[in-house]
Coordinates of C-alpha atoms in Angstrom, one line a residue:
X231 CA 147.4 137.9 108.5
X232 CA 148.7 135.1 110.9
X233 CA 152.3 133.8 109.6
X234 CA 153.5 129.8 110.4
X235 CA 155.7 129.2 113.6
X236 CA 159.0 128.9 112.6
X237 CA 159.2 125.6 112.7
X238 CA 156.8 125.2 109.7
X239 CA 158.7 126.6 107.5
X240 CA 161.8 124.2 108.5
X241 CA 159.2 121.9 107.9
X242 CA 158.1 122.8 104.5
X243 CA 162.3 123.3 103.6
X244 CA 162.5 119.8 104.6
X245 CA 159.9 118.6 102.6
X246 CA 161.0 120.6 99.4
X247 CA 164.4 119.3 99.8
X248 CA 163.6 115.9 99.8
X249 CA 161.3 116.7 96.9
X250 CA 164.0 118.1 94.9
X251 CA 166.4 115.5 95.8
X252 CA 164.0 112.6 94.4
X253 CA 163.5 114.3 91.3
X254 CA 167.4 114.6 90.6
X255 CA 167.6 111.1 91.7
X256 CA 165.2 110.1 89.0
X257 CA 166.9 112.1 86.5
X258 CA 169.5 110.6 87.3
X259 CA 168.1 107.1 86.7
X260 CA 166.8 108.0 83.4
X261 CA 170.0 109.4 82.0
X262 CA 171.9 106.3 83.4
X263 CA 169.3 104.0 81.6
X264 CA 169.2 105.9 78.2
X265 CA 173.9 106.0 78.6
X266 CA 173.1 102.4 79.3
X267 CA 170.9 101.8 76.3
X268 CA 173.1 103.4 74.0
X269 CA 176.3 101.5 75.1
X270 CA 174.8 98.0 74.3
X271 CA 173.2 99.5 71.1
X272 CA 176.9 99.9 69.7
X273 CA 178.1 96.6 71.1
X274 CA 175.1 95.0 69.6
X275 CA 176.1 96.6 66.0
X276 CA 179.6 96.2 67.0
X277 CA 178.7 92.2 66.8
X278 CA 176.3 92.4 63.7
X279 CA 178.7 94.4 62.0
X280 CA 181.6 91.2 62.7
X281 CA 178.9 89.2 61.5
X282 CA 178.4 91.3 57.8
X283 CA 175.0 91.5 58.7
X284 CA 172.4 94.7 58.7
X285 CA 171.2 95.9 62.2
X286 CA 167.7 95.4 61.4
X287 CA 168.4 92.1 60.4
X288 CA 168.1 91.1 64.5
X289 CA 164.8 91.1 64.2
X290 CA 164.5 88.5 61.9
X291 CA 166.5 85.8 63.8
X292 CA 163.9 83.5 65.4
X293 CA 166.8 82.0 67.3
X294 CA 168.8 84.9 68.3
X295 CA 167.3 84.8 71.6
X296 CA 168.4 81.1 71.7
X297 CA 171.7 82.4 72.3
X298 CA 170.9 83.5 75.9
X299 CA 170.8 81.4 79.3
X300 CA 167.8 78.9 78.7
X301 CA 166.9 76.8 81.6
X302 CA 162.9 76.8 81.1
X303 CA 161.3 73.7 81.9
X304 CA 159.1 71.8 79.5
X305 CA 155.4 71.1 79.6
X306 CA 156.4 67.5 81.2
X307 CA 158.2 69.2 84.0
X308 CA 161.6 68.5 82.9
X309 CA 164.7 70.2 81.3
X310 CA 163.7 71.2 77.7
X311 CA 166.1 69.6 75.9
X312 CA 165.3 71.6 72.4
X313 CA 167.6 73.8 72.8
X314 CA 172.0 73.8 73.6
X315 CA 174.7 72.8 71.7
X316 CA 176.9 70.6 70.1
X317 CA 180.1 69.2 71.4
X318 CA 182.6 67.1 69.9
X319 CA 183.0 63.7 71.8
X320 CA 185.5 61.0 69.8
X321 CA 183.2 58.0 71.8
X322 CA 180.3 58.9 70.7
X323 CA 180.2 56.9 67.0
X324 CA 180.7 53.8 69.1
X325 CA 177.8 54.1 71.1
X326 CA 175.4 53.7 68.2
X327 CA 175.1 51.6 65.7
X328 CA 176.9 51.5 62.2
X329 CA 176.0 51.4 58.1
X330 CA 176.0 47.5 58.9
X331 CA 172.6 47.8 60.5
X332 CA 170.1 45.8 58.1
X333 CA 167.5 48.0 58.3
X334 CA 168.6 50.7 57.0
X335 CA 167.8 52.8 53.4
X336 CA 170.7 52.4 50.4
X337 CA 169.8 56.3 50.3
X338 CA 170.7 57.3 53.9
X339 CA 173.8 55.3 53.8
X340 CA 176.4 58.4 53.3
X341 CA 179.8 56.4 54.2
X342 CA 179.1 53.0 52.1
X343 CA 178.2 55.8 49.7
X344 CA 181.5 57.3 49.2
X345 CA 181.3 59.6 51.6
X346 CA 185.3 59.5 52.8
X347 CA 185.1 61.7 56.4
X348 CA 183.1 60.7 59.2
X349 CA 183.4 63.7 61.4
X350 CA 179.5 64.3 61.1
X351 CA 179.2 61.3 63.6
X352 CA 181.6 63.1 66.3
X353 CA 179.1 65.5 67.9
X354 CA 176.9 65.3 70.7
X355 CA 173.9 67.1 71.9
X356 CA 174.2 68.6 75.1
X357 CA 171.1 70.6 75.8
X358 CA 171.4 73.7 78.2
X359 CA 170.8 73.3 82.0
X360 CA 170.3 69.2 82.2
X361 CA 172.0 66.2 80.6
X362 CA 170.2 64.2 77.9
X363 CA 169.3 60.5 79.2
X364 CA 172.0 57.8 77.2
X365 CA 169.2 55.9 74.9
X366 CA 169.0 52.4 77.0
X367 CA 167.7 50.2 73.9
X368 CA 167.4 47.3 77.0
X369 CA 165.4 49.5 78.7
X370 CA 162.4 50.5 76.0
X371 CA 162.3 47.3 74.7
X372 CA 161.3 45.9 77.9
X373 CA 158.7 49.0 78.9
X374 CA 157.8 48.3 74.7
X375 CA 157.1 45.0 75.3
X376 CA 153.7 43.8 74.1
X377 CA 153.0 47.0 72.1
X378 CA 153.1 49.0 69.4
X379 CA 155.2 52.0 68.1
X380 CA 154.0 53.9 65.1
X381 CA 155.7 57.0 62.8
X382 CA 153.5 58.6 60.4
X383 CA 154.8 60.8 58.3
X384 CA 156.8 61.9 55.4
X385 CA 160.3 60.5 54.3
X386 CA 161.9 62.3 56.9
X387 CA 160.0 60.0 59.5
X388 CA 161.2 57.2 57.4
X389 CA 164.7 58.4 58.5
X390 CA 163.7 58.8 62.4
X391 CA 162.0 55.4 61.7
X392 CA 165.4 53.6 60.6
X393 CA 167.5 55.2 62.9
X394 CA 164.7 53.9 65.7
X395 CA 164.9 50.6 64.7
X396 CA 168.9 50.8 64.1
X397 CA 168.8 51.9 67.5
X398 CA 166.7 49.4 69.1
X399 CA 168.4 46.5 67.6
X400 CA 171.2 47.2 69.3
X401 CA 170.1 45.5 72.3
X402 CA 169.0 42.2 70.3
X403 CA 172.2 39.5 70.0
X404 CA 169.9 37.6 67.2
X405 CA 169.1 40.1 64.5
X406 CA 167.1 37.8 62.6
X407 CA 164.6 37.8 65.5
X408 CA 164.0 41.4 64.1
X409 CA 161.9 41.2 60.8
X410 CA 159.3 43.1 58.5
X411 CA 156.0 41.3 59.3
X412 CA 154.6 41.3 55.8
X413 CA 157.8 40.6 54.1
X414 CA 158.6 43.9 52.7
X415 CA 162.1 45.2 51.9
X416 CA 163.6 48.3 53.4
X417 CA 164.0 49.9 50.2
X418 CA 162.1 52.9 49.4
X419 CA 158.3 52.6 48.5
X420 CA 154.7 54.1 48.9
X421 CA 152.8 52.2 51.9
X422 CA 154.1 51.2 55.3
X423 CA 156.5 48.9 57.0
X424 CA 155.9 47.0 60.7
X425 CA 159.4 45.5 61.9
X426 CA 158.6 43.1 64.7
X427 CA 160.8 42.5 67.6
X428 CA 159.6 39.0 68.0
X429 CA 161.5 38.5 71.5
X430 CA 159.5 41.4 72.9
X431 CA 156.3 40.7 71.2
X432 CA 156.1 44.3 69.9
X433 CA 156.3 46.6 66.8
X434 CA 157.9 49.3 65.1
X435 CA 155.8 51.1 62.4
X436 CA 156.3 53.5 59.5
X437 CA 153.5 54.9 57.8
X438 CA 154.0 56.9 54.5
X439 CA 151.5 59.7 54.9
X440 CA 153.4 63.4 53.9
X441 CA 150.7 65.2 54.7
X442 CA 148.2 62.9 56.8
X443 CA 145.3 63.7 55.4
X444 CA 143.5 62.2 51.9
X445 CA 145.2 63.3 48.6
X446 CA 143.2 62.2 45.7
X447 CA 141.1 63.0 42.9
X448 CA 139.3 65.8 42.7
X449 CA 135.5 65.8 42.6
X450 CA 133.7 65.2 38.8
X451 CA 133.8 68.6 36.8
X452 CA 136.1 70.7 38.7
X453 CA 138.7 72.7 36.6
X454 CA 141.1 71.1 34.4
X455 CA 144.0 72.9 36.4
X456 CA 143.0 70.7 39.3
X457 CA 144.7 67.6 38.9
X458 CA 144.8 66.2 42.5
X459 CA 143.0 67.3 45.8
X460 CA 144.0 66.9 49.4
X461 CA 140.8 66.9 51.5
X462 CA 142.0 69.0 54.5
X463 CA 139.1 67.7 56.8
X464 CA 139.7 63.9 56.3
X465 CA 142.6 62.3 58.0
X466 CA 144.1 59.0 55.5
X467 CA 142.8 55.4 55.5
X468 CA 145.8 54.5 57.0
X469 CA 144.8 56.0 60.6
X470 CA 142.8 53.1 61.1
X471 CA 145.7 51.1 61.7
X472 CA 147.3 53.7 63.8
X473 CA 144.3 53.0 66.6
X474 CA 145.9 51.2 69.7
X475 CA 148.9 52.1 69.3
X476 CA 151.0 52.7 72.0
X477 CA 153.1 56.0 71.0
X478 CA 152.7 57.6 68.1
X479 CA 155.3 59.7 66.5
X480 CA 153.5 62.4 63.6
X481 CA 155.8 64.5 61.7
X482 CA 154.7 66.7 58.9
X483 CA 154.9 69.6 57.2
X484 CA 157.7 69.5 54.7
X485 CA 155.3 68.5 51.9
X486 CA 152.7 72.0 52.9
X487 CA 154.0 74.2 49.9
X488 CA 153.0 75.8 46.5
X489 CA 155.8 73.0 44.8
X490 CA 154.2 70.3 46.5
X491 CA 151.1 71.6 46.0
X492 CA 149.5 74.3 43.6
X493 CA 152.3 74.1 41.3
X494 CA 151.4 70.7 40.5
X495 CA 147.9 70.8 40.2
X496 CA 146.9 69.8 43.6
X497 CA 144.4 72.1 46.0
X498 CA 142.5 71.9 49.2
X499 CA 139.2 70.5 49.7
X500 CA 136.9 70.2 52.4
X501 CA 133.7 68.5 52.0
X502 CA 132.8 68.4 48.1
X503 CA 133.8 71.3 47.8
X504 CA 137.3 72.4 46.3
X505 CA 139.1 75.6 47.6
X506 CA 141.8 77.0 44.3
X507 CA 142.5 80.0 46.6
X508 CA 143.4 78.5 50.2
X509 CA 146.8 79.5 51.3
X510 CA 149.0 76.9 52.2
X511 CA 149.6 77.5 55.6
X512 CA 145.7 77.7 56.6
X513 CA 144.9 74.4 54.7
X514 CA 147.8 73.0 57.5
X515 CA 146.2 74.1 60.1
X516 CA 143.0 72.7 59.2
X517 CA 145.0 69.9 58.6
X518 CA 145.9 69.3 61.8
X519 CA 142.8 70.1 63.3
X520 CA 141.5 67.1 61.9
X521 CA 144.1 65.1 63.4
X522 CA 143.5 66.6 66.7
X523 CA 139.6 65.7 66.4
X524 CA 141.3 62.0 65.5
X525 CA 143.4 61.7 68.6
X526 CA 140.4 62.5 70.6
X527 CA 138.1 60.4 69.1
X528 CA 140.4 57.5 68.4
X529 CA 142.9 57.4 71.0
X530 CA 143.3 56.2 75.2
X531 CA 142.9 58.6 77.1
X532 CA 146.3 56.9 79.4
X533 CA 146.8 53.7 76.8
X534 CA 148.4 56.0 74.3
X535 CA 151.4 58.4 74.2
X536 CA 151.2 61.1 71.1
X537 CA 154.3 63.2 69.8
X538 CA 154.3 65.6 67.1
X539 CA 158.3 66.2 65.6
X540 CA 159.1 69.4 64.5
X541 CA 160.0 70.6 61.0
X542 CA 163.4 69.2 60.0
X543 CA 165.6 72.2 58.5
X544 CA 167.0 71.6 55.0
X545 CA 170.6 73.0 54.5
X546 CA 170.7 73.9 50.4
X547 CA 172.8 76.6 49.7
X548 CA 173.6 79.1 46.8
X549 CA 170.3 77.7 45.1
X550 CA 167.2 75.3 45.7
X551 CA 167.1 71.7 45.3
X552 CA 166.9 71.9 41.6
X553 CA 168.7 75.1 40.8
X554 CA 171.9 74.0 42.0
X555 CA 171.9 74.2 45.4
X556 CA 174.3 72.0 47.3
X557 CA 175.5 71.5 51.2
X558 CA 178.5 69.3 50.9
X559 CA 180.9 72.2 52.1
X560 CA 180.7 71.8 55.8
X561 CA 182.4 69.2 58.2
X562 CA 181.3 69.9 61.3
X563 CA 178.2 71.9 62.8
X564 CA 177.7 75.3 62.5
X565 CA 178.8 78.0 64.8
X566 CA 177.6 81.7 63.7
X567 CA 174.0 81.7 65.7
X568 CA 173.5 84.6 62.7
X569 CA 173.7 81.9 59.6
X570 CA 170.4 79.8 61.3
X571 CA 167.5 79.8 59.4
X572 CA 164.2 81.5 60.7
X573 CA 161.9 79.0 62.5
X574 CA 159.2 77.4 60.2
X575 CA 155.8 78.7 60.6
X576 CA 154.8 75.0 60.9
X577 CA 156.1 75.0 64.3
X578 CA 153.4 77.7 65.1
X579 CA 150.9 75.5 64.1
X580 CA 151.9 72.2 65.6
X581 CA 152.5 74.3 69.0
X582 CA 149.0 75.8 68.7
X583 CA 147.5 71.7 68.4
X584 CA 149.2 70.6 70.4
X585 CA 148.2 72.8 73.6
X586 CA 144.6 72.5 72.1
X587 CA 145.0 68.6 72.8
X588 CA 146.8 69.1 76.1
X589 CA 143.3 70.7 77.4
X590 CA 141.7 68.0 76.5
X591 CA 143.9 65.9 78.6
X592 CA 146.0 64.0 76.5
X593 CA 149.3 62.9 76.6
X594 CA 150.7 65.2 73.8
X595 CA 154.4 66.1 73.7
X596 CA 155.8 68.5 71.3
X597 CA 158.9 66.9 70.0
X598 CA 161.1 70.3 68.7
X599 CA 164.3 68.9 67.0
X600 CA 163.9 72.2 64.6
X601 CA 166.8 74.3 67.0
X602 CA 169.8 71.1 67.2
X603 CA 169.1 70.1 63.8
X604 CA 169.4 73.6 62.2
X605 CA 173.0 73.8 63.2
X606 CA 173.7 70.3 61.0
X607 CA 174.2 71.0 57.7
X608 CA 177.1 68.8 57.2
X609 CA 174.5 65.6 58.7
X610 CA 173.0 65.5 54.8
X611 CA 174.4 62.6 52.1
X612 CA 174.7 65.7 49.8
X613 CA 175.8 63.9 46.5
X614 CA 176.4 60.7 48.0
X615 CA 173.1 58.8 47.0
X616 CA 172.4 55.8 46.6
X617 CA 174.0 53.1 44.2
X618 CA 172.3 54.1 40.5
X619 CA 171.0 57.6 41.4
X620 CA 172.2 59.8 37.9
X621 CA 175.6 61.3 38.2
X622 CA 173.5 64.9 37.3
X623 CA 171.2 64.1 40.0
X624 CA 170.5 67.5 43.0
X625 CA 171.8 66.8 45.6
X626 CA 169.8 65.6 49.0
X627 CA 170.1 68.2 51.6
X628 CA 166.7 67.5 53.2
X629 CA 167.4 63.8 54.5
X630 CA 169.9 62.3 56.5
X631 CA 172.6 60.0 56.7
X632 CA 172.6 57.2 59.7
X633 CA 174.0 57.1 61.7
X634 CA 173.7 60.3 61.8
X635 CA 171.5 63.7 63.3
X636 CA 168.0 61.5 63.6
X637 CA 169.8 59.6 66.3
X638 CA 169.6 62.3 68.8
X639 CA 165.7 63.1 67.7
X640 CA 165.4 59.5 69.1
X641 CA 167.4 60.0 72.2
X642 CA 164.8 63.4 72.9
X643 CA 162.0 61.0 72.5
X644 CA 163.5 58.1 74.5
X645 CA 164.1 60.8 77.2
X646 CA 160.3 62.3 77.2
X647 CA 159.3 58.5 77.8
X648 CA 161.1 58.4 80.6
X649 CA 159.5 61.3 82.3
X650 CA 156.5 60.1 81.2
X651 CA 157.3 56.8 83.2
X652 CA 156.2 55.4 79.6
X653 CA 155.3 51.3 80.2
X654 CA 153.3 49.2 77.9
X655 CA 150.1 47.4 80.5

């Protein structure tokens, strides 16, 4: 039997060496990564535990990863300005308008109210890797002028809606230029309102729609326990007015549960055909699936600039709306990332439309105040209603005082405008 030259086996010890040495080396590795693991899990419970929370709670923090360096870009190619945080700065009330502003609700009027501190007006957004555009009221006037602006939506868009106009009028020396075309007042009410800016031949529009589609009677001989209806595939009688707009501004959602809905008596229908057992969520989806076939059918392709607000968080604590539940505690934002409120499922579903509309090529922008407006629990008027609301009355966390948190929704949507290079033809 022939044996190797000696300098195969030096060979074959070299080769074996190096063998042996990469498999230590990867042992190595592995026990570094598992001593690295287990270091950050203790800091990690180390921080829940300062926090009184359970570990396990983590995973259900939609915005725990929130916390961490953001810089993504947005699906208009510029800084998304969802998400970063609040910082006190003293000029910042005197930049906006005040409670003097004639457009705005008795309801959302927290100082004249009796509310006695005005630190909630202190804070500024600063999103996380880019600046947020000053709203230039000169500016959108004059790329407004000739058009039309439209919110549809619940009472919460009625509060974007004042604060839009609030903001706008800033810009106009002669307010009485400014006026409801049909001679409404701005007092609360079922229908719509369209404040002209007579200078600037243009409109601002509010559309009281909470959930966009039809709600109405149901069909002859359904059940007694249906009351009311909301047909799911058949967007309200009001959308014919939304047509040629120039942006619209959609926001709903808060009305899409069992007390707005089943509780009362009032299910889903599509067709003529009534649906007692259709979850809540799945009759908004279809919801806005019929808004999408709307903006598609309806809408310019370049005329027309669509946004879709987020849900707006409401801040009751120790109990519901009427069970006692209150949020006139707080002074100033929050500041534990672990007392946020998971994200509304909502958002899924306006997320998921809106990139369905997107492939069809429209301008769609998703306008998520959900993140900034979670933090602002002390932005509601609490118990400071309106002038003849009962002394016994719950108290409002889900609206907002103006000036106040709706303010910097605008300023989000004056800054997508502007990257939109948004100018009436």
């Amino acid at each position: 039997m022939d044996l190797p030259p000696s300098n195969s086996y030096q060979s074959i010890f070299d080769r074996n060496f190096h063998s042996f040495s990469f498999i230590l080396k990867a042992k190595f590795k592995y026990t570094l990564t598992l001593f690295l693991l287990l270091i950050s899990s203790v800091v990690v419970f180390i921080l829940l535990s300062s926090f009184e929370i359970e570990p396990e709670s983590l995973f259900r923090l939609s915005f725990w990863s929130q916390i961490l360096p953001n810089n993504k870009k947005s699906s208009v190619g510029v800084c998304d300005y969802s998400y970063g945080k609040w910082v006190r700065d003293e000029s910042y009330p005197r930049q906006s308008y005040d409670e003097n502003c004639p457009f705005l609700d008795p309801g959302f009027q927290c100082r004249r109210n009796g509310r006695e501190d005005g630190e909630y007006l202190k804070w500024r957004w600063q999103p996380q890797g880019c600046d947020l555009p000053r709203f230039n009221a000169s500016d959108l006037l004059e790329h407004s002028r000739n058009g039309r602006i439209v919110f549809a939506g619940d009472s919460i868009g009625r509060n974007q809606w004042e604060s839009f106009v609030c903001m706008l009028a800033q810009a106009v020396p002669n307010k009485s230029t400014i006026y409801e075309e049909n001679g409404k007042p701005i007092t609360k009410h079922k229908g719509f309102l369209s404040m002209r800016f007579q200078e600037y031949n243009m409109t601002v529009e509010y559309y009281r729609v909470p959930f966009l589609v039809v709600i109405g009677r149901p069909p002859q001989n359904s059940s007694q326990e249906v009351q009311r209806t909301i047909r799911v595939d058949e967007l309200h009688w009001f959308s014919r007015k939304w047509i040629g707009a120039n942006v619209l501004i959609f926001n709903d959602g808060h009305w899409w549960n069992e007390d707005k809905t089943s509780k009362m008596g009032i299910y889903f229908q599509e067709g003529g055909k009534i649906n007692t057992t259709m979850d809540v969520m799945e009759a908004f989806r279809r919801s806005l699936q019929t808004l999408k076939s709307w903006v598609i059918k309806n809408l310019d392709r370049e005329r027309s600039h669509t946004f879709f607000r987020s849900y707006s968080p409401v801040h009751y604590r120790n109990g519901t709306w009427n069970k006692g539940g209150f949020c006139d505690r707080e002074r100033e934002p929050e500041t534990i990332y672990t007392r946020l409120g998971a994200e509304a499922l909502n958002n899924h579903f306006i997320s998921d439309v809106i990139k369905q509309m997107r492939n069809e090529n429209r301008k769609v922008q998703f306008l998520n105040i959900t993140y900034l407006t979670e933090f602002r629990s002390d932005g509601h008027p609490s118990f400071h209603r309106e002038p003849g609301t009962p002394t016994n009355a719950p108290q409002d966390c889900s609206h907002w005082c103006l000036p106040g948190v709706p303010d910097t929704w605008n300023e989000l949507l004056y800054a997508y405008l502007l990257s939109m290079e948004f100018k009436t033809k």
